[in-house]
Amino acid sequence: MFLSLPASCSRSVRVHKLIDGIGINFSSDSIVTRSPSNQNMLRMKFVGFKMIFIIALSLMGSVVNSKETSEFKLPPNFNPTRYELDINTYLEDKFMFEGLATIFVTCIEATNTIVLHSNSLNIDNESVSVIDTFGFLFPVNSTYSDPNKDLMYVSSTEKFKPGDKYVLTIPFSGNITDQLAGYYKSSYVDKESNQTRWLAVTQFEPADARRAFPCFDEPEYKATFKIFLGHKKGLTSISNMKFMKQINCSLKPDYVIDEFEESVPMSTYLVAYMVSDFVYTETNSGYDQVKFRIISRKDAVNQTKFAINVGPKVLKYYEDYFDEKFPLQKQDMAAIPDFSAGAMENWGLVTYRETELLIDPDVATIYNVHGVAEVIAHELAHQWFGNLVTMKWWTDLWLNEGFATYVAARGVDYLYPEWNSFQVETVQNFLRVLDLDSLQSSHPVSVAVGHPDEIAQIFDTISYTKGSYLLHMMNTFLGEDTFKQGIRNYIHKHKFANAEQDDLWSSLTEEAHRQGTLDKNLTVKQIMDTWTLQTGYPVLNVVRNYSAGTVTLSQERYLTNKSNGTNNKSCWWIPITMTTSKDFNQTNAKSWLNCENNNLTTPLAKDNEWVIYNMQIAGLYRVLYDTRNWMSIISTLNDPTKYETIPMLNRVQLIFDSLSFSQVGDLDYEITFQLLKYLKHEKEYAPWLAAFHGLAPINNLLKRTPNHAMFQNYMQRMLSSVYSKFGNMNGQTEGFEKINFKNIVTAEACGHQIKNCTQQALDLFRKWMKTIDPDNNNILPIELKPVIYCQALKCGGVDEWNFLWERYQRSNLGHEKESILYALGCSSRKLLLQRYLNWSLDKSIIRKQDAYTVFYSVAKNDAGFSVAKDFLYRKIADISKYYRPRGDHVGRYVNVIGSQMKTKEELGEIQTFIDISSGHLKGADLVINQTIETIKRNTEWTSKFSNTIVNYMVQ
């Protein structure tokens, strides 16, 4: 049902001209006067229109691979060129919107029906109209929707003709929901008045623009957008483009309508708008080309300084890196109290979860500061990769997300070179990708998708992190100059349009051949398709013949579940780099191991002590050596005067690979634990990070078993030397890497029950509890607050829990609230944890965006695992309903429980649960399959190693 405003409060001039017989000049998509001969027809058609206004969000929208046929894909019969959106927003009393979408389209193929997207919208079918090239009403005989496919059909008794242009006008309305998708509501409590304030904001990625207005909701259908937003006085509206003017409503004096400039061509998923009472901070950085604003609730204005400083600088860095000016006149960045993801790159209006944009540097950890800088850099990188050049279909999502992840790391490194964060992120990405992509149930970087539910599932480690690492790998084997110029050529060629993976390969190949950095007989496509079109990654097998003085290289796909066997058909173009000396700097590929040459034997001097492949982990692959070579490497590592002759990044790979190979039975655990002994003189953060990451599965699989105490003892001995350097929690530590080093060592020490660590945390926390005004006088060391919070609640009781919960309720800092939420799940009191989980599904207590954080923290807690599992089993229907329409969110709940299971009985238990609950797990197929495979892997490890591994942990 439509709620109307008086005509004087609408853009009535335009509509009245249509009623009075005004036609369309299709060459410019603007409205011009024509003969009034069709006046009566137009008046009859439009007489039922109720004036409305719309508000638009921004994200993605579509459903299928452009290379495949799908019932969810729009037929290629029409091309939209321009949208005019009039939207009126009602907050507080009605929480709904109503609007009029005027869509200028060109017919591509003859048809009787216009097909577009609509989801959960109320369409005034009787008032839908089409105007033809001559300004006459085109006969519409039926308008109907298919809610199962998100499709809307506008049919005519006459055929639309190829080449002709039409104007489709659709009145609609919808609810402003709390689903964190489409056009949704958020709220906060104003400190001064203690009143709840409401706002409405859009989130359209991956396929939710159709929830806000009828549209061609696929990324390939780029168009310009002219947006008008109606709202109550006292509120403000913002959208992608600059504000132009505001019109008062003479017959409804408490409403106004805001007009915005017409946009550049963009996909529907990037449309964005918001109505709120937020305030803004504007930059005075001197970067005059683009007006930069941070938009937030007024109580958080003091947390915007960091973002307003970082944003313009990183935008300018990208302009130089891509050699392409930012095409808009303004860039708003808005902090939203309720936000499903971390941030969204809408052109000209980037929206963020508060924790990813707002920060108080005086009380934030270095991890928080780095995180905000990285997310800002990520979203602004999208303005080129994603917004200016957009993938044709979600199959190539990685072109957006992989590039933004890779370039963001470079952007942060440019802003803060003293952090050495690019190298740290390289290590983190390497560890993350190798874990997930070793599952049979992983997926290719470039992955076919059909149903809209499938799109959301691929916003994962593969698209983001593996995509990023493959770009890093290309940079190393092509060289920085070739890579950067190839990217520039790609952007210049495809700007304001769409592109596919092959377009990127073509630009890089042309530049590589021009600069001579790639053999003329080789193309980037030939190499990189092996990395993006097939699942997984290779292990490089290195076997030396010491008597003959040769080395033989071969490859196969690396899988952590050996019961699945190996896929000998998989092969990659592997860039080969190696050394037998101290020269680890040659990261450009000197040779390639490929499908045609997959068993390569080359000379290697007999007297070489060891050989190491994959210099500086420039390639995304593991390396498995023969036993003698491993022992030679271990001999060097265990010599405190020689271990640094192997560079830090290669030490990272040696640690992580050896632990992973032992986990699947390819390398004896005795060799791995011999290698790990060298850590007693390791001084760098990244190798320890790799060790903790690689040992975590052992800890996980020995939990709740008699042998876990033995592992705890091993970790205590292993940590003793390095913890002695960081043991004083109040000690000062400077520098990004050193602080992260101290944090991770302290967390591991407390987690493995080193008494000094646990007692310090509890003593400091209880001292804080006794301070006057603890909210403004937090005496805990800033960088270690998350560790101390968790340990204090684990060892404490109800008083500690209630004290920290009160701090959560009083805090105005997003990062602090996030740390507290996680720590509250660390309690050992099961009744507290049960209540806490129940609260997580109550939006009046804990924001919807934070519900999974609560569940995750409880589930990862030794005392909370069974509580969380029981909660999941009992509440699956409620959890599924809570997260609709995002089924992938529900899958994460199953995954965090399943990943900790390790017996056949547990596998059967959760499989039964999944079968019974299948109706509540729609849209989570990918993560469910990965969960089942992970449990099978855990079961296999448990049967082989759980009782024998303790023999190798005795030093």
Tab-separated table of N, CA and C in Angstrom, residues 542 544-547 606-611 625-635 667 671:
chain	number	residue	atom	x	y	z
A	542	VAL	N	60.585	-31.878	-3.699
A	542	VAL	CA	62.006	-31.704	-4.011
A	542	VAL	C	62.757	-32.939	-3.505
A	544	ARG	N	66.405	-34.917	-3.811
A	544	ARG	CA	67.791	-34.852	-4.280
A	544	ARG	C	68.392	-36.252	-4.428
A	545	ASN	N	69.192	-36.401	-5.476
A	545	ASN	CA	70.022	-37.597	-5.638
A	545	ASN	C	71.435	-37.159	-5.282
A	546	TYR	N	71.836	-37.448	-4.059
A	546	TYR	CA	73.091	-36.897	-3.536
A	546	TYR	C	74.310	-37.511	-4.218
A	547	SER	N	74.217	-38.739	-4.651
A	547	SER	CA	75.366	-39.365	-5.308
A	547	SER	C	75.514	-38.897	-6.751
A	606	LYS	N	76.978	-31.671	-5.504
A	606	LYS	CA	76.903	-32.645	-4.420
A	606	LYS	C	77.225	-32.035	-3.062
A	607	ASP	N	78.078	-31.004	-3.068
A	607	ASP	CA	78.561	-30.497	-1.790
A	607	ASP	C	77.663	-29.419	-1.194
A	608	ASN	N	76.552	-29.134	-1.864
A	608	ASN	CA	75.635	-28.163	-1.274
A	608	ASN	C	75.020	-28.733	-0.007
A	609	GLU	N	75.086	-27.934	1.061
A	609	GLU	CA	74.563	-28.405	2.342
A	609	GLU	C	73.052	-28.608	2.263
A	610	TRP	N	72.356	-27.621	1.744
A	610	TRP	CA	70.905	-27.725	1.557
A	610	TRP	C	70.489	-26.868	0.372
A	611	VAL	N	69.285	-27.095	-0.097
A	611	VAL	CA	68.672	-26.260	-1.122
A	611	VAL	C	67.316	-25.821	-0.584
A	625	TYR	N	60.710	-31.319	1.099
A	625	TYR	CA	62.064	-31.795	0.798
A	625	TYR	C	62.222	-33.253	1.226
A	626	ASP	N	63.292	-33.863	0.742
A	626	ASP	CA	63.642	-35.185	1.255
A	626	ASP	C	64.209	-35.025	2.674
A	627	THR	N	64.251	-36.121	3.415
A	627	THR	CA	64.626	-36.066	4.831
A	627	THR	C	66.026	-35.481	5.039
A	628	ARG	N	66.983	-35.868	4.221
A	628	ARG	CA	68.351	-35.381	4.400
A	628	ARG	C	68.419	-33.867	4.233
A	629	ASN	N	67.675	-33.337	3.270
A	629	ASN	CA	67.682	-31.879	3.074
A	629	ASN	C	67.035	-31.173	4.264
A	630	TRP	N	65.937	-31.759	4.776
A	630	TRP	CA	65.304	-31.183	5.972
A	630	TRP	C	66.310	-31.129	7.132
A	631	MET	N	67.042	-32.189	7.354
A	631	MET	CA	67.959	-32.239	8.486
A	631	MET	C	69.103	-31.240	8.323
A	632	SER	N	69.526	-31.021	7.087
A	632	SER	CA	70.570	-30.008	6.853
A	632	SER	C	70.043	-28.609	7.167
A	633	ILE	N	68.805	-28.339	6.768
A	633	ILE	CA	68.187	-27.038	7.081
A	633	ILE	C	68.058	-26.882	8.593
A	634	ILE	N	67.608	-27.937	9.269
A	634	ILE	CA	67.429	-27.885	10.722
A	634	ILE	C	68.758	-27.628	11.423
A	635	SER	N	69.818	-28.195	10.910
A	635	SER	CA	71.143	-27.974	11.505
A	635	SER	C	71.518	-26.501	11.448
A	667	LEU	N	55.492	-35.932	6.656
A	667	LEU	CA	56.776	-35.681	7.307
A	667	LEU	C	56.665	-36.146	8.748
A	671	ILE	N	60.878	-34.905	13.003
A	671	ILE	CA	61.646	-33.899	12.250
A	671	ILE	C	61.102	-32.510	12.535
